[in-house]
Amino acid sequence: MTRSYLTRVALSALAAGALLSATACGVGGGGGEVKEAERTGKVAGEITFRTLQLKPVFTTYVQGVIDAFERKYPDVEVRWEDVPGDGYNEKLVADAQAGALPDVVNLSTDSFQLLGDRGMLADVAKLDGQVARDYVPGAWEQFRLPGKGEGVYAYPWYVTPEILTYNKVLFAKAGLDPAKPPTSVEEFFDYAERIAAGSDGQYAAFMADPKGRLPGDWQKMGIPILNGQGDAFTFDTDNAVKWVERMKDLYAKGAMPKESLLKSDDINQLYGGGKLVFGPGSPGFVKDIKQNAPEVYANTQVAGAVTGKLGHIGIYAQSLGIKKDTKHLDAATEFAKWVTNGPNQVEFSKKATIYPSNANGLADPYFSDRGDGKDAETVARAVGAGQLKTAALDANTPVQWTNQVGDAVVREMQKAIKGEQDPATAVRKAQEEANKLLAKTARR
């Protein structure tokens, strides 16, 4: 499961809106033109804090965090602005061009790259070398940048792990043991084939949507996405071709809804209507099904995500970046650390189906409590928290895999899955297109 999938499903209530490619628009100036601020030791001044579509649902929570910070640091005034999801990255570009970025800004992995690649963000590892230990490693490492050494350019904020959800009744109808869910991509496909064979067209196993599966499936299969230098895609391998061949075969056999290959169907509606065995890999989805489809919720089972050869999962993380040339670096830095500390992240997680990137917050008993083991939402929360402990950078979508790269790869995969071109050609052409886009980015 990949960044784009988790964005659509798990974070829709918090950060809905289009995530544009990091290469879609240029930002005036470069890293060398932005003077890096220095800490003075004085936590004071007026700073601007921008979030993405948190009002009005989370107004009381966020304002409470700000008020508590201002009580601790009375010489600081935090001006909070919350903006809509639509056009968020476009606004960041415009503000960067105008020199008007907020001091502390809420970033997705896409918007993080948009600013980080162009030298607009402060290196938070340089600001405080000890702070790394406060965060889950997989979240902290996600905000490094290729070619930037050990620098980390944002504080991890709330995160979403990947889990596995499935309808145990439909699972059993296919002759599968609900207590033994798939653990690898290959096994997942084997299960899907059995489900298709026994469903008589009444339901499908999973959504076709290649954009939601790549590059995650390939990573889990041990397919190298990039070379060691991170400057070229290398996924054109026999195993990648085998993945496409398997998807094509399963699609033809009815393991996936036909229409789901070319457009994003409402997966919640399909699963909630008993038309799909595997639901979205998101704890938030389980809560939605509980509210909207209680009969199917009663048949829902939760397990750890498919991990394959990696043995760990990727995560989707929101972060807080610091404007590189902020006039009040101490205030901005302390505020970002305050928002992302353990207690504040735990409180936020109890108000929304998200998880702390802060290691101390994740250790709160709230995230390990499985109750009696019968309520899928409670179990999902515990499973997700456990998965976060094994999240690692190489399971996350690399920043080079922009939305443009993903779209180019998906176009070729769709053709092959529909039988319009052979799988080997599809993978080769996908890699060629991806490398053209990567080279174009490098020239900017």
Tab-separated table of C-alpha atoms in Angstrom:
chain	number	residue	atom	x	y	z
A	1	MET	CA	0.000	0.000	0.000
A	2	THR	CA	1.456	3.387	-0.922
A	3	ARG	CA	1.465	7.004	-0.051
A	4	SER	CA	-1.326	7.882	-2.515
A	5	TYR	CA	-3.572	5.111	-1.221
A	6	LEU	CA	-3.200	6.119	2.411
A	7	THR	CA	-3.729	9.761	1.524
A	8	ARG	CA	-7.046	9.047	-0.133
A	9	VAL	CA	-8.406	6.664	2.460
A	10	ALA	CA	-6.949	7.413	5.861
A	11	LEU	CA	-6.397	11.154	5.838
A	12	SER	CA	-9.395	12.377	3.893
A	13	ALA	CA	-11.038	13.876	6.968
A	14	LEU	CA	-7.877	15.715	7.943
A	15	ALA	CA	-6.134	16.698	4.740
A	16	ALA	CA	-8.448	16.309	1.784
A	17	GLY	CA	-7.453	17.905	-1.465
A	18	ALA	CA	-5.263	17.368	-4.479
A	19	LEU	CA	-1.596	16.636	-3.838
A	20	LEU	CA	0.290	18.003	-6.808
A	21	SER	CA	3.540	16.675	-8.175
A	22	ALA	CA	6.650	18.148	-6.665
A	23	THR	CA	7.709	19.022	-10.177
A	24	ALA	CA	4.436	20.527	-11.332
A	25	CYS	CA	5.475	24.111	-10.632
A	26	GLY	CA	8.814	25.775	-10.220
A	27	VAL	CA	9.677	27.799	-7.146
A	28	GLY	CA	11.551	30.989	-7.778
A	29	GLY	CA	15.068	30.975	-6.405
A	30	GLY	CA	17.086	28.091	-5.073
A	31	GLY	CA	18.570	26.845	-1.839
A	32	GLY	CA	21.609	29.097	-2.222
A	33	GLU	CA	19.427	32.215	-2.352
A	34	VAL	CA	17.662	31.577	0.934
A	35	LYS	CA	19.673	32.710	3.936
A	36	GLU	CA	19.556	30.223	6.792
A	37	ALA	CA	18.364	31.620	10.100
A	38	GLU	CA	20.340	31.053	13.290
A	39	ARG	CA	19.183	30.294	16.800
A	40	THR	CA	19.687	33.050	19.377
A	41	GLY	CA	18.579	31.230	22.503
A	42	LYS	CA	15.599	33.538	22.941
A	43	VAL	CA	12.150	32.011	22.369
A	44	ALA	CA	10.239	35.112	21.365
A	45	GLY	CA	8.478	36.847	18.506
A	46	GLU	CA	5.383	36.447	16.351
A	47	ILE	CA	5.274	33.315	14.210
A	48	THR	CA	2.761	32.055	11.684
A	49	PHE	CA	1.500	28.469	11.849
A	50	ARG	CA	-0.305	27.044	8.819
A	51	THR	CA	-2.363	23.836	8.872
A	52	LEU	CA	-4.255	21.994	6.192
A	53	GLN	CA	-8.024	21.818	6.569
A	54	LEU	CA	-8.263	21.218	10.322
A	55	LYS	CA	-10.970	23.826	11.013
A	56	PRO	CA	-13.653	23.609	12.255
A	57	VAL	CA	-13.494	19.979	13.432
A	58	PHE	CA	-10.205	20.350	15.291
A	59	THR	CA	-10.297	24.054	16.133
A	60	THR	CA	-10.613	23.539	19.884
A	61	TYR	CA	-7.741	21.053	19.962
A	62	VAL	CA	-5.301	23.111	17.882
A	63	GLN	CA	-6.124	26.371	19.637
A	64	GLY	CA	-5.628	24.643	22.977
A	65	VAL	CA	-2.145	23.505	21.921
A	66	ILE	CA	-1.303	27.066	20.840
A	67	ASP	CA	-2.641	28.607	24.050
A	68	ALA	CA	-0.617	26.243	26.219
A	69	PHE	CA	2.542	27.054	24.261
A	70	GLU	CA	1.992	30.786	24.631
A	71	ARG	CA	1.531	30.353	28.381
A	72	LYS	CA	4.864	28.533	28.546
A	73	TYR	CA	6.557	31.109	26.335
A	74	PRO	CA	4.796	34.428	27.002
A	75	ASP	CA	7.080	36.311	24.621
A	76	VAL	CA	5.757	34.299	21.667
A	77	GLU	CA	2.604	34.996	19.712
A	78	VAL	CA	1.389	32.257	17.355
A	79	ARG	CA	-0.814	33.350	14.484
A	80	TRP	CA	-2.711	30.298	13.218
A	81	GLU	CA	-4.003	30.086	9.670
A	82	ASP	CA	-5.852	27.061	8.314
A	83	VAL	CA	-6.267	26.699	4.556
A	84	PRO	CA	-8.412	24.445	2.345
A	85	GLY	CA	-7.012	21.310	0.801
A	86	ASP	CA	-7.805	22.367	-2.782
A	87	GLY	CA	-4.821	24.155	-4.274
A	88	TYR	CA	-2.700	23.784	-1.137
A	89	ASN	CA	0.547	23.107	-2.992
A	90	GLU	CA	-0.175	25.871	-5.466
A	91	LYS	CA	-0.506	28.274	-2.548
A	92	LEU	CA	2.815	27.064	-1.148
A	93	VAL	CA	4.480	27.770	-4.495
A	94	ALA	CA	2.983	31.258	-4.657
A	95	ASP	CA	4.008	32.036	-1.080
A	96	ALA	CA	7.525	30.719	-1.672
A	97	GLN	CA	7.876	32.909	-4.774
A	98	ALA	CA	6.668	35.900	-2.782
A	99	GLY	CA	8.886	35.164	0.229
A	100	ALA	CA	5.762	34.709	2.344
A	101	LEU	CA	5.955	31.130	3.583
A	102	PRO	CA	4.659	30.583	7.128
A	103	ASP	CA	7.248	30.094	9.871
A	104	VAL	CA	5.816	26.651	10.688
A	105	VAL	CA	3.965	24.872	7.900
A	106	ASN	CA	1.986	21.624	7.711
A	107	LEU	CA	3.440	19.479	4.892
A	108	SER	CA	2.512	16.201	3.275
A	109	THR	CA	5.302	14.122	1.770
A	110	ASP	CA	4.574	15.695	-1.624
A	111	SER	CA	4.563	19.314	-0.464
A	112	PHE	CA	7.598	18.554	1.723
A	113	GLN	CA	9.587	17.628	-1.371
A	114	LEU	CA	8.237	20.629	-3.229
A	115	LEU	CA	9.854	22.990	-0.716
A	116	GLY	CA	12.704	20.820	0.548
A	117	ASP	CA	14.257	20.168	-2.852
A	118	ARG	CA	14.449	23.917	-3.409
A	119	GLY	CA	16.147	24.715	-0.110
A	120	MET	CA	13.190	26.411	1.538
A	121	LEU	CA	13.176	24.375	4.766
A	122	ALA	CA	15.458	24.406	7.796
A	123	ASP	CA	17.433	21.268	8.655
A	124	VAL	CA	15.795	20.278	11.942
A	125	ALA	CA	18.410	17.597	12.643
A	126	LYS	CA	21.023	20.354	12.566
A	127	LEU	CA	18.924	22.543	14.842
A	128	ASP	CA	18.650	19.833	17.501
A	129	GLY	CA	20.742	16.698	17.031
A	130	GLN	CA	19.117	14.861	19.927
A	131	VAL	CA	15.512	15.254	18.796
A	132	ALA	CA	15.613	12.238	16.450
A	133	ARG	CA	15.217	9.852	19.374
A	134	ASP	CA	11.817	11.375	20.156
A	135	TYR	CA	10.246	10.051	16.942
A	136	VAL	CA	9.483	6.710	15.333
A	137	PRO	CA	12.525	6.033	13.096
A	138	GLY	CA	10.479	5.370	9.975
A	139	ALA	CA	8.754	8.734	10.346
A	140	TRP	CA	11.893	10.723	11.161
A	141	GLU	CA	13.839	9.258	8.244
A	142	GLN	CA	11.022	9.956	5.805
A	143	PHE	CA	11.942	13.642	5.845
A	144	ARG	CA	15.468	13.286	4.556
A	145	LEU	CA	16.188	14.404	0.997
A	146	PRO	CA	18.245	12.567	-1.643
A	147	GLY	CA	21.706	14.072	-1.926
A	148	LYS	CA	21.320	16.097	1.286
A	149	GLY	CA	23.291	13.761	3.556
A	150	GLU	CA	22.010	13.307	7.105
A	151	GLY	CA	19.795	16.353	7.061
A	152	VAL	CA	16.124	16.075	8.077
A	153	TYR	CA	13.903	18.878	6.874
A	154	ALA	CA	10.659	18.548	8.836
A	155	TYR	CA	9.379	17.313	12.180
A	156	PRO	CA	7.095	14.280	11.774
A	157	TRP	CA	3.551	14.988	12.944
A	158	TYR	CA	0.626	12.579	12.701
A	159	VAL	CA	1.063	9.339	10.787
A	160	THR	CA	-1.016	6.532	9.337
A	161	PRO	CA	0.253	2.956	9.191
A	162	GLU	CA	-0.834	0.209	6.862
A	163	ILE	CA	-2.914	-2.721	8.125
A	164	LEU	CA	-4.938	-5.508	6.488
A	165	THR	CA	-8.749	-5.551	6.690
A	166	TYR	CA	-10.966	-8.262	5.253
A	167	ASN	CA	-14.447	-9.749	5.374
A	168	LYS	CA	-13.932	-12.993	7.278
A	169	VAL	CA	-17.230	-14.523	6.089
A	170	LEU	CA	-16.383	-14.059	2.410
A	171	PHE	CA	-12.853	-15.185	3.211
A	172	ALA	CA	-14.145	-18.468	4.620
A	173	LYS	CA	-16.521	-18.969	1.675
A	174	ALA	CA	-13.449	-19.175	-0.541
A	175	GLY	CA	-12.088	-21.978	1.633
A	176	LEU	CA	-9.546	-19.669	3.285
A	177	ASP	CA	-8.809	-19.614	7.007
A	178	PRO	CA	-9.611	-16.154	8.458
A	179	ALA	CA	-6.960	-16.788	11.111
A	180	LYS	CA	-4.286	-17.063	8.414
A	181	PRO	CA	-4.288	-13.871	6.317
A	182	PRO	CA	-1.727	-13.379	3.528
A	183	THR	CA	1.713	-12.095	4.511
A	184	SER	CA	3.340	-11.554	1.100
A	185	VAL	CA	2.230	-10.006	-2.186
A	186	GLU	CA	2.445	-13.369	-3.915
A	187	GLU	CA	0.289	-15.010	-1.239
A	188	PHE	CA	-2.179	-12.123	-1.425
A	189	PHE	CA	-2.558	-12.799	-5.147
A	190	ASP	CA	-2.989	-16.540	-4.500
A	191	TYR	CA	-5.791	-15.784	-2.058
A	192	ALA	CA	-7.388	-13.387	-4.542
A	193	GLU	CA	-7.422	-16.113	-7.199
A	194	ARG	CA	-9.219	-18.513	-4.870
A	195	ILE	CA	-11.724	-15.826	-3.947
A	196	ALA	CA	-12.468	-15.113	-7.620
A	197	ALA	CA	-12.916	-18.808	-8.359
A	198	GLY	CA	-15.480	-19.239	-5.597
A	199	SER	CA	-17.376	-15.950	-5.748
A	200	ASP	CA	-19.391	-16.690	-8.911
A	201	GLY	CA	-19.069	-13.019	-9.773
A	202	GLN	CA	-20.966	-11.905	-6.663
A	203	TYR	CA	-17.977	-10.132	-5.118
A	204	ALA	CA	-14.308	-9.405	-5.866
A	205	ALA	CA	-11.121	-9.748	-3.848
A	206	PHE	CA	-9.515	-6.294	-4.122
A	207	MET	CA	-9.383	-3.105	-6.175
A	208	ALA	CA	-7.352	-3.104	-9.405
A	209	ASP	CA	-6.082	0.483	-8.983
A	210	PRO	CA	-2.321	0.184	-9.742
A	211	LYS	CA	-1.717	3.652	-8.301
A	212	GLY	CA	-2.752	2.384	-4.898
A	213	ARG	CA	-0.455	-0.638	-5.101
A	214	LEU	CA	2.747	0.793	-6.535
A	215	PRO	CA	5.535	1.088	-5.689
A	216	GLY	CA	4.547	-0.648	-2.436
A	217	ASP	CA	3.950	-4.099	-3.920
A	218	TRP	CA	7.249	-3.980	-5.803
A	219	GLN	CA	9.152	-2.940	-2.693
A	220	LYS	CA	7.600	-5.801	-0.734
A	221	MET	CA	8.663	-8.203	-3.474
A	222	GLY	CA	12.258	-7.031	-3.186
A	223	ILE	CA	12.217	-5.213	-6.526
A	224	PRO	CA	14.763	-2.351	-6.545
A	225	ILE	CA	12.893	0.871	-7.230
A	226	LEU	CA	16.000	3.077	-7.550
A	227	ASN	CA	19.733	2.642	-7.957
A	228	GLY	CA	22.069	3.238	-5.032
A	229	GLN	CA	22.550	6.892	-5.904
A	230	GLY	CA	18.822	7.522	-6.116
A	231	ASP	CA	19.164	9.140	-9.527
A	232	ALA	CA	17.640	6.429	-11.731
A	233	PHE	CA	14.677	4.071	-11.547
A	234	THR	CA	15.614	0.394	-11.810
A	235	PHE	CA	12.335	-1.501	-11.402
A	236	ASP	CA	12.450	-3.043	-14.903
A	237	THR	CA	13.044	-6.585	-13.642
A	238	ASP	CA	11.630	-10.058	-14.179
A	239	ASN	CA	9.782	-9.827	-10.867
A	240	ALA	CA	8.070	-6.591	-11.866
A	241	VAL	CA	6.959	-8.242	-15.103
A	242	LYS	CA	5.641	-11.190	-13.097
A	243	TRP	CA	3.635	-8.755	-10.961
A	244	VAL	CA	2.000	-7.300	-14.068
A	245	GLU	CA	1.327	-10.757	-15.488
A	246	ARG	CA	-0.350	-11.781	-12.251
A	247	MET	CA	-2.448	-8.633	-12.108
A	248	LYS	CA	-3.526	-9.160	-15.717
A	249	ASP	CA	-4.522	-12.765	-15.017
A	250	LEU	CA	-6.422	-11.900	-11.838
A	251	TYR	CA	-8.207	-9.038	-13.562
A	252	ALA	CA	-9.368	-11.375	-16.330
A	253	LYS	CA	-10.598	-13.889	-13.746
A	254	GLY	CA	-12.734	-11.329	-11.916
A	255	ALA	CA	-10.597	-10.930	-8.800
A	256	MET	CA	-11.012	-7.162	-9.130
A	257	PRO	CA	-13.970	-4.990	-10.132
A	258	LYS	CA	-13.466	-4.240	-13.829
A	259	GLU	CA	-14.214	-0.552	-13.465
A	260	SER	CA	-11.678	-0.107	-10.659
A	261	LEU	CA	-8.751	-0.271	-13.081
A	262	LEU	CA	-9.405	3.091	-14.692
A	263	LYS	CA	-11.265	5.079	-12.071
A	264	SER	CA	-11.341	5.392	-8.316
A	265	ASP	CA	-14.516	3.670	-7.166
A	266	ASP	CA	-15.782	4.235	-3.660
A	267	ILE	CA	-13.979	1.349	-1.994
A	268	ASN	CA	-15.819	1.974	1.281
A	269	GLN	CA	-19.139	1.557	-0.494
A	270	LEU	CA	-18.062	-1.640	-2.262
A	271	TYR	CA	-16.691	-3.198	0.913
A	272	GLY	CA	-19.620	-1.948	2.975
A	273	GLY	CA	-21.988	-3.517	0.445
A	274	GLY	CA	-20.328	-6.924	0.763
A	275	LYS	CA	-18.889	-6.711	-2.770
A	276	LEU	CA	-15.227	-6.759	-1.782
A	277	VAL	CA	-13.207	-9.082	0.455
A	278	PHE	CA	-10.187	-6.881	1.207
A	279	GLY	CA	-10.883	-3.357	2.400
A	280	PRO	CA	-8.537	-0.368	2.491
A	281	GLY	CA	-5.408	-0.844	4.572
A	282	SER	CA	-6.311	1.950	6.951
A	283	PRO	CA	-7.470	1.973	10.600
A	284	GLY	CA	-9.692	4.946	9.757
A	285	PHE	CA	-11.586	2.833	7.255
A	286	VAL	CA	-12.588	0.388	9.997
A	287	LYS	CA	-14.195	3.224	11.927
A	288	ASP	CA	-16.099	4.329	8.821
A	289	ILE	CA	-17.479	0.830	8.229
A	290	LYS	CA	-18.518	0.589	11.873
A	291	GLN	CA	-20.615	3.725	11.461
A	292	ASN	CA	-21.968	3.165	7.967
A	293	ALA	CA	-22.206	-0.617	7.444
A	294	PRO	CA	-22.620	-2.303	10.845
A	295	GLU	CA	-23.581	-5.702	9.377
A	296	VAL	CA	-20.374	-5.895	7.337
A	297	TYR	CA	-18.421	-4.414	10.237
A	298	ALA	CA	-19.469	-7.418	12.327
A	299	ASN	CA	-17.740	-9.629	9.738
A	300	THR	CA	-14.611	-7.500	9.495
A	301	GLN	CA	-11.293	-8.866	10.688
A	302	VAL	CA	-8.023	-6.991	11.098
A	303	ALA	CA	-4.453	-8.227	10.757
A	304	GLY	CA	-0.971	-6.887	10.201
A	305	ALA	CA	-0.229	-5.580	6.731
A	306	VAL	CA	1.392	-7.633	4.030
A	307	THR	CA	5.119	-7.112	4.463
A	308	GLY	CA	6.777	-9.517	2.040
A	309	LYS	CA	10.575	-9.648	1.842
A	310	LEU	CA	11.010	-6.278	3.535
A	311	GLY	CA	9.539	-7.494	6.797
A	312	HIS	CA	8.247	-4.047	7.657
A	313	ILE	CA	5.767	-1.486	6.392
A	314	GLY	CA	5.670	1.983	4.976
A	315	ILE	CA	3.703	4.831	6.527
A	316	TYR	CA	2.111	8.047	5.411
A	317	ALA	CA	3.210	11.010	7.506
A	318	GLN	CA	2.206	14.624	7.812
A	319	SER	CA	4.962	16.919	9.054
A	320	LEU	CA	5.793	20.420	10.231
A	321	GLY	CA	8.471	22.259	8.308
A	322	ILE	CA	10.340	25.343	9.488
A	323	LYS	CA	10.843	28.223	7.072
A	324	LYS	CA	14.595	28.332	6.471
A	325	ASP	CA	14.889	32.111	6.806
A	326	THR	CA	12.320	32.624	9.562
A	327	LYS	CA	12.985	35.698	11.684
A	328	HIS	CA	12.206	33.793	14.884
A	329	LEU	CA	13.909	30.421	14.537
A	330	ASP	CA	13.898	29.589	18.254
A	331	ALA	CA	10.179	30.238	18.601
A	332	ALA	CA	9.344	28.335	15.400
A	333	THR	CA	11.506	25.360	16.377
A	334	GLU	CA	10.186	25.083	19.908
A	335	PHE	CA	6.626	25.416	18.691
A	336	ALA	CA	7.002	22.646	16.091
A	337	LYS	CA	8.496	20.372	18.747
A	338	TRP	CA	5.648	21.305	21.096
A	339	VAL	CA	2.923	20.436	18.594
A	340	THR	CA	4.605	17.100	17.848
A	341	ASN	CA	5.442	16.082	21.413
A	342	GLY	CA	4.037	12.893	22.936
A	343	PRO	CA	1.109	14.262	24.998
A	344	ASN	CA	-0.146	16.562	22.250
A	345	GLN	CA	0.033	13.856	19.599
A	346	VAL	CA	-1.779	11.353	21.820
A	347	GLU	CA	-4.577	13.840	22.447
A	348	PHE	CA	-4.887	14.510	18.717
A	349	SER	CA	-4.961	10.774	17.966
A	350	LYS	CA	-7.871	10.304	20.349
A	351	LYS	CA	-9.871	12.855	18.377
A	352	ALA	CA	-9.085	11.400	14.938
A	353	THR	CA	-8.037	8.018	13.586
A	354	ILE	CA	-4.361	8.878	13.352
A	355	TYR	CA	-1.211	7.888	15.238
A	356	PRO	CA	1.663	9.736	16.893
A	357	SER	CA	4.990	9.874	15.106
A	358	ASN	CA	6.378	10.607	18.560
A	359	ALA	CA	7.784	7.414	20.110
A	360	ASN	CA	6.740	8.340	23.646
A	361	GLY	CA	3.227	9.089	22.457
A	362	LEU	CA	3.004	5.779	20.641
A	363	ALA	CA	3.947	4.025	23.884
A	364	ASP	CA	0.736	5.282	25.539
A	365	PRO	CA	-1.447	2.300	26.667
A	366	TYR	CA	-4.288	3.649	24.529
A	367	PHE	CA	-2.537	2.269	21.455
A	368	SER	CA	-1.867	-1.226	22.787
A	369	ASP	CA	-5.281	-1.937	24.291
A	370	ARG	CA	-7.075	-4.606	22.230
A	371	GLY	CA	-10.072	-4.769	24.538
A	372	ASP	CA	-11.664	-8.204	24.391
A	373	GLY	CA	-10.242	-8.738	20.892
A	374	LYS	CA	-13.720	-8.768	19.307
A	375	ASP	CA	-14.143	-5.124	18.290
A	376	ALA	CA	-12.403	-4.543	14.943
A	377	GLU	CA	-11.858	-0.819	15.515
A	378	THR	CA	-10.091	-1.386	18.835
A	379	VAL	CA	-7.990	-4.195	17.403
A	380	ALA	CA	-7.146	-2.089	14.349
A	381	ARG	CA	-5.786	0.681	16.553
A	382	ALA	CA	-3.514	-1.757	18.385
A	383	VAL	CA	-2.407	-3.514	15.204
A	384	GLY	CA	-1.634	-0.195	13.541
A	385	ALA	CA	0.438	0.962	16.505
A	386	GLY	CA	2.377	-2.290	16.492
A	387	GLN	CA	3.027	-1.922	12.775
A	388	LEU	CA	4.466	1.556	13.297
A	389	LYS	CA	7.245	0.129	15.428
A	390	THR	CA	8.564	-1.734	12.376
A	391	ALA	CA	7.963	1.051	9.865
A	392	ALA	CA	11.130	1.873	7.961
A	393	LEU	CA	12.323	4.253	5.297
A	394	ASP	CA	12.835	1.690	2.549
A	395	ALA	CA	9.175	0.685	2.766
A	396	ASN	CA	7.993	4.248	2.188
A	397	THR	CA	7.352	5.669	-1.248
A	398	PRO	CA	10.631	7.382	-2.245
A	399	VAL	CA	10.377	11.112	-2.829
A	400	GLN	CA	11.552	10.564	-6.424
A	401	TRP	CA	8.277	8.710	-7.058
A	402	THR	CA	6.287	11.898	-7.584
A	403	ASN	CA	2.668	12.019	-8.653
A	404	GLN	CA	3.848	12.526	-12.221
A	405	VAL	CA	6.055	9.433	-12.044
A	406	GLY	CA	3.229	7.424	-10.498
A	407	ASP	CA	0.808	8.511	-13.218
A	408	ALA	CA	3.276	7.587	-15.961
A	409	VAL	CA	3.836	4.122	-14.489
A	410	VAL	CA	0.124	3.555	-13.931
A	411	ARG	CA	-0.732	4.376	-17.552
A	412	GLU	CA	1.520	1.586	-18.785
A	413	MET	CA	0.313	-0.869	-16.134
A	414	GLN	CA	-3.327	-0.231	-17.054
A	415	LYS	CA	-2.634	-1.019	-20.709
A	416	ALA	CA	-0.959	-4.297	-19.799
A	417	ILE	CA	-3.589	-5.385	-17.288
A	418	LYS	CA	-6.290	-4.784	-19.909
A	419	GLY	CA	-4.272	-6.809	-22.431
A	420	GLU	CA	-3.454	-3.874	-24.703
A	421	GLN	CA	0.316	-4.437	-24.467
A	422	ASP	CA	2.493	-7.196	-23.093
A	423	PRO	CA	3.721	-6.904	-19.472
A	424	ALA	CA	7.426	-6.752	-20.324
A	425	THR	CA	6.854	-3.830	-22.671
A	426	ALA	CA	4.721	-2.083	-20.073
A	427	VAL	CA	7.411	-2.285	-17.391
A	428	ARG	CA	10.161	-1.192	-19.778
A	429	LYS	CA	8.167	1.801	-21.035
A	430	ALA	CA	7.143	2.729	-17.508
A	431	GLN	CA	10.772	2.843	-16.384
A	432	GLU	CA	11.774	4.887	-19.428
A	433	GLU	CA	9.049	7.449	-18.747
A	434	ALA	CA	9.865	7.552	-15.034
A	435	ASN	CA	13.543	8.205	-15.742
A	436	LYS	CA	12.715	10.979	-18.201
A	437	LEU	CA	10.716	12.696	-15.488
A	438	LEU	CA	13.441	12.144	-12.899
A	439	ALA	CA	16.065	13.616	-15.218
A	440	LYS	CA	13.823	16.607	-15.892
A	441	THR	CA	13.491	17.201	-12.167
A	442	ALA	CA	17.266	17.025	-11.690
A	443	ARG	CA	17.772	19.761	-14.295
A	444	ARG	CA	15.554	22.220	-12.487
